mmCIF file of C-alpha atoms in Angstrom:
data_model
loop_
_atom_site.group_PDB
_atom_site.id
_atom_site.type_symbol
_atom_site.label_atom_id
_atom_site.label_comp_id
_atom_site.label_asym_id
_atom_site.label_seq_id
_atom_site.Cartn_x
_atom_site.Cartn_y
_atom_site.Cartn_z
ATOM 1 C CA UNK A 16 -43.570 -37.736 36.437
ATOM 2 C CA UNK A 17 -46.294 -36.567 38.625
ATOM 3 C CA UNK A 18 -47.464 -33.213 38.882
ATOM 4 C CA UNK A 19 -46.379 -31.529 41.950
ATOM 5 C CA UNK A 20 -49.988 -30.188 42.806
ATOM 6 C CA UNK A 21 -53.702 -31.222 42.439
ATOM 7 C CA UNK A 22 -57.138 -29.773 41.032
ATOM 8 C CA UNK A 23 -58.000 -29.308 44.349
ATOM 9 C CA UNK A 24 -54.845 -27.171 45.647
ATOM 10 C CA UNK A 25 -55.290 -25.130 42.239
ATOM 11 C CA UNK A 26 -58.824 -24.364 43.037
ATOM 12 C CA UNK A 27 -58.566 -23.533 46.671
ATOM 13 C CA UNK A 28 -55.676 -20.741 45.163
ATOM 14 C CA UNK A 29 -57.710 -19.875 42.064
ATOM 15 C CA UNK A 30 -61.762 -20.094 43.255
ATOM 16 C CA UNK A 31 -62.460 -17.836 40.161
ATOM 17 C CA UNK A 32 -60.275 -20.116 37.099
ATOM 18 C CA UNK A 33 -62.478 -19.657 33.837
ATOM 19 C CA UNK A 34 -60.289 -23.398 33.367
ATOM 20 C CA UNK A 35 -62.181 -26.992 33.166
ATOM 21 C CA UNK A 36 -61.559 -29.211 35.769
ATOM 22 C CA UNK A 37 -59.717 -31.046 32.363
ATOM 23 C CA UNK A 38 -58.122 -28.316 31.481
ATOM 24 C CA UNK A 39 -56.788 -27.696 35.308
ATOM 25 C CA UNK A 40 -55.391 -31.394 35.515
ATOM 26 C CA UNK A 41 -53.371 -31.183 32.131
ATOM 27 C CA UNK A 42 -51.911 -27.158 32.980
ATOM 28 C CA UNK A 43 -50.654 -28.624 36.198
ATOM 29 C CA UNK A 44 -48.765 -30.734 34.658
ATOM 30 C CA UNK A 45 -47.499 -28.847 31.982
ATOM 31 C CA UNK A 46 -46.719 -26.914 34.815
ATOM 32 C CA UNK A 47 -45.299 -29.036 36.900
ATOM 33 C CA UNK A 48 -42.853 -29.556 33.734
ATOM 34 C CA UNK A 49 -41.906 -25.705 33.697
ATOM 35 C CA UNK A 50 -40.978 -26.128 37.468
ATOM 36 C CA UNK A 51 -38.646 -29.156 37.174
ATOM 37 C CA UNK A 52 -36.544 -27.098 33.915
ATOM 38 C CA UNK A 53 -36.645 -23.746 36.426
ATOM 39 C CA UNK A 54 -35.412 -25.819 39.399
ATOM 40 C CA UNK A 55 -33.070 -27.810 37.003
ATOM 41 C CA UNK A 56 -35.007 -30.926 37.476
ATOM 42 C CA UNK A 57 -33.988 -31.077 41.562
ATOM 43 C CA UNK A 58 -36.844 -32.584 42.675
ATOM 44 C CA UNK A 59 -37.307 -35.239 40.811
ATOM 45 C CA UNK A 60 -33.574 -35.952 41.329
ATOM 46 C CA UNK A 61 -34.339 -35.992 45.364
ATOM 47 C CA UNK A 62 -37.928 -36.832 44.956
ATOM 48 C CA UNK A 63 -41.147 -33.980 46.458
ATOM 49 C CA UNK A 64 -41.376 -36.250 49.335
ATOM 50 C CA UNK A 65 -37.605 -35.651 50.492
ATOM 51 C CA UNK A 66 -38.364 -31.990 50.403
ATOM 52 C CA UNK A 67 -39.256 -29.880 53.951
ATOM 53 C CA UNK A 68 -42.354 -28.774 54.225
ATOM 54 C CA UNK A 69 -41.700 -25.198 53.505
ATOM 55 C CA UNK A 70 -40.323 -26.121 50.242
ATOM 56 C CA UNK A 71 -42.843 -27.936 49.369
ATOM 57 C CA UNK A 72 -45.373 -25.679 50.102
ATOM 58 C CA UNK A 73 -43.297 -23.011 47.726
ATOM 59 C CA UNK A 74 -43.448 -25.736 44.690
ATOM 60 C CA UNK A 75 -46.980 -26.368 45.174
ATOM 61 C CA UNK A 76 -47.828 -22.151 44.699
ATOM 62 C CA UNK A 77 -45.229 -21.890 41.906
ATOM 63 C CA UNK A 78 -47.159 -25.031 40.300
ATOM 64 C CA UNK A 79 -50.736 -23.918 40.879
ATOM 65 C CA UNK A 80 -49.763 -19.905 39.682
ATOM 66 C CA UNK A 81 -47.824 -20.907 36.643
ATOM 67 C CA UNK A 82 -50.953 -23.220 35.679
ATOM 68 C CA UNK A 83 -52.735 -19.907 36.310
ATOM 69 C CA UNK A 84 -50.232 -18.036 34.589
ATOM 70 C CA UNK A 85 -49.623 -20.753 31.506
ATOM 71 C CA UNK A 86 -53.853 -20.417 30.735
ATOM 72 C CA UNK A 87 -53.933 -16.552 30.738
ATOM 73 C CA UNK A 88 -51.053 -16.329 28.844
ATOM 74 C CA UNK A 89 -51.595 -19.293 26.093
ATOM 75 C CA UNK A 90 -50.817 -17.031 22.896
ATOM 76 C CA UNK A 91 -46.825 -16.564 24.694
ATOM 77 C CA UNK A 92 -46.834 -20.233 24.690
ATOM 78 C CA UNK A 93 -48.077 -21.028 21.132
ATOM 79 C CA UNK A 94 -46.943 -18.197 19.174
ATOM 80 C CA UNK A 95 -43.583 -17.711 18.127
ATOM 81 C CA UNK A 96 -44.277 -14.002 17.306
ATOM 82 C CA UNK A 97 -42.781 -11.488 19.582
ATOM 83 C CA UNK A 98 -44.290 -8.522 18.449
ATOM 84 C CA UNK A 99 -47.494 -7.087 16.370
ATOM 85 C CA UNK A 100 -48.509 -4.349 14.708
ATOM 86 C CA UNK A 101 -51.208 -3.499 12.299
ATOM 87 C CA UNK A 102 -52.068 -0.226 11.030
ATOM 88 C CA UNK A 103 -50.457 1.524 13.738
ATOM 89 C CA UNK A 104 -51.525 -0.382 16.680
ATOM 90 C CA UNK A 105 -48.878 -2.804 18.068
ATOM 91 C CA UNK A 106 -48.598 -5.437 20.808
ATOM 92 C CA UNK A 107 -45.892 -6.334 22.648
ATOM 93 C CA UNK A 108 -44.977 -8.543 25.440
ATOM 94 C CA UNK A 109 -42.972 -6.817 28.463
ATOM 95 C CA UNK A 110 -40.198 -9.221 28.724
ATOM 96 C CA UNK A 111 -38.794 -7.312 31.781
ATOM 97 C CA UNK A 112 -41.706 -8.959 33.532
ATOM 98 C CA UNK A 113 -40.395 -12.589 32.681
ATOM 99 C CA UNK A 114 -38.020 -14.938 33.270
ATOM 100 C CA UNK A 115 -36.940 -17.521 30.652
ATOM 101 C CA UNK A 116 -34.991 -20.753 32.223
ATOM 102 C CA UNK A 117 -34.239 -24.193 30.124
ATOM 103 C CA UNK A 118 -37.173 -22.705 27.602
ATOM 104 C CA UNK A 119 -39.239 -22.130 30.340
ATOM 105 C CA UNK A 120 -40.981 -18.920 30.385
ATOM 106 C CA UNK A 121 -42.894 -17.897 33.712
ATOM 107 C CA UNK A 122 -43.099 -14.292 35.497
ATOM 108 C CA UNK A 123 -41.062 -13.038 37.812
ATOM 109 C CA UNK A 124 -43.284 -12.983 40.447
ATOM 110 C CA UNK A 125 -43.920 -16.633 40.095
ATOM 111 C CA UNK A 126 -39.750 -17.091 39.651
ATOM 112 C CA UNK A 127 -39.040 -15.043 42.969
ATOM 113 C CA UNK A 128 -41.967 -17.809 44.692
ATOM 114 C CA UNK A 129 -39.758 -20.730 43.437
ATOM 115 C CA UNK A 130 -36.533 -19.151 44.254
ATOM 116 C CA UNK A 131 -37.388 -18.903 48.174
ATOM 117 C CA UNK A 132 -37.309 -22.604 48.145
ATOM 118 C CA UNK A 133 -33.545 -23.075 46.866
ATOM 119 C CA UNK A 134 -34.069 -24.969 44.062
ATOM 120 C CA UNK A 135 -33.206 -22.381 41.712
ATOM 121 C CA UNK A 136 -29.480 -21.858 42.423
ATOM 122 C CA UNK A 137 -27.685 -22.195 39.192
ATOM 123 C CA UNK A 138 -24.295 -23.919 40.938
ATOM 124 C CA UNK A 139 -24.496 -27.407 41.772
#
């Protein structure tokens, strides 16, 4: 599978990344993995290039901001601890603010970006 965005369309969104251009190509794709379980692997089904243009354009943000969003939020991808406290301080991850699909996790900002496209629809 190919990812569904480049380096270039990630850095043109995200000017500022703190990411490697290395680190940019592999998060896109992990990415790009993410997008294919949240829209239950539609597109490669039909293919990206038999998508319009407008939903296209909607896979290529929800690619390049779940990159974003996979880097800043690494720990929620490698940790299998939900919550942490020591001492009296504790973290905790909002899970209100996420949506979990297939194992994916993304937010649901991201989600509601995807979802525009109709590729999310549960039914067949």
């Amino acid at each position: 599978m190919s990812a569904y965005a480049t380096k270039e369309m990630f850095r043109e969104r995200f000017p500022n990344t703190e990411m490697t251009d290395e680190q940019i190509i592999s998060t896109i794709q992990a990415a790009s993995v993410d997008v294919d379980t949240l829209t239950f692997n539609r597109i490669t089904a039909c293919g990206f290039d038999m998508l319009t243009d407008f939903q296209k354009s909607k896979v290529i943000n929800a690619v390049c901001c779940q990159a974003e969003f996979r880097f800043q939020n690494q720990e929620l991808f490698d940790s299998p601890i939900a919550s942490y406290s020591l001492n009296g301080a504790s973290v905790t991850f909002d899970k209100s603010r996420l949506i979990t699909v297939g194992g994916a996790i993304t937010s649901t900002d991201i989600y509601a970006e995807l979802k525009q496209s109709g590729l999310c629809v549960r039914r067949l």
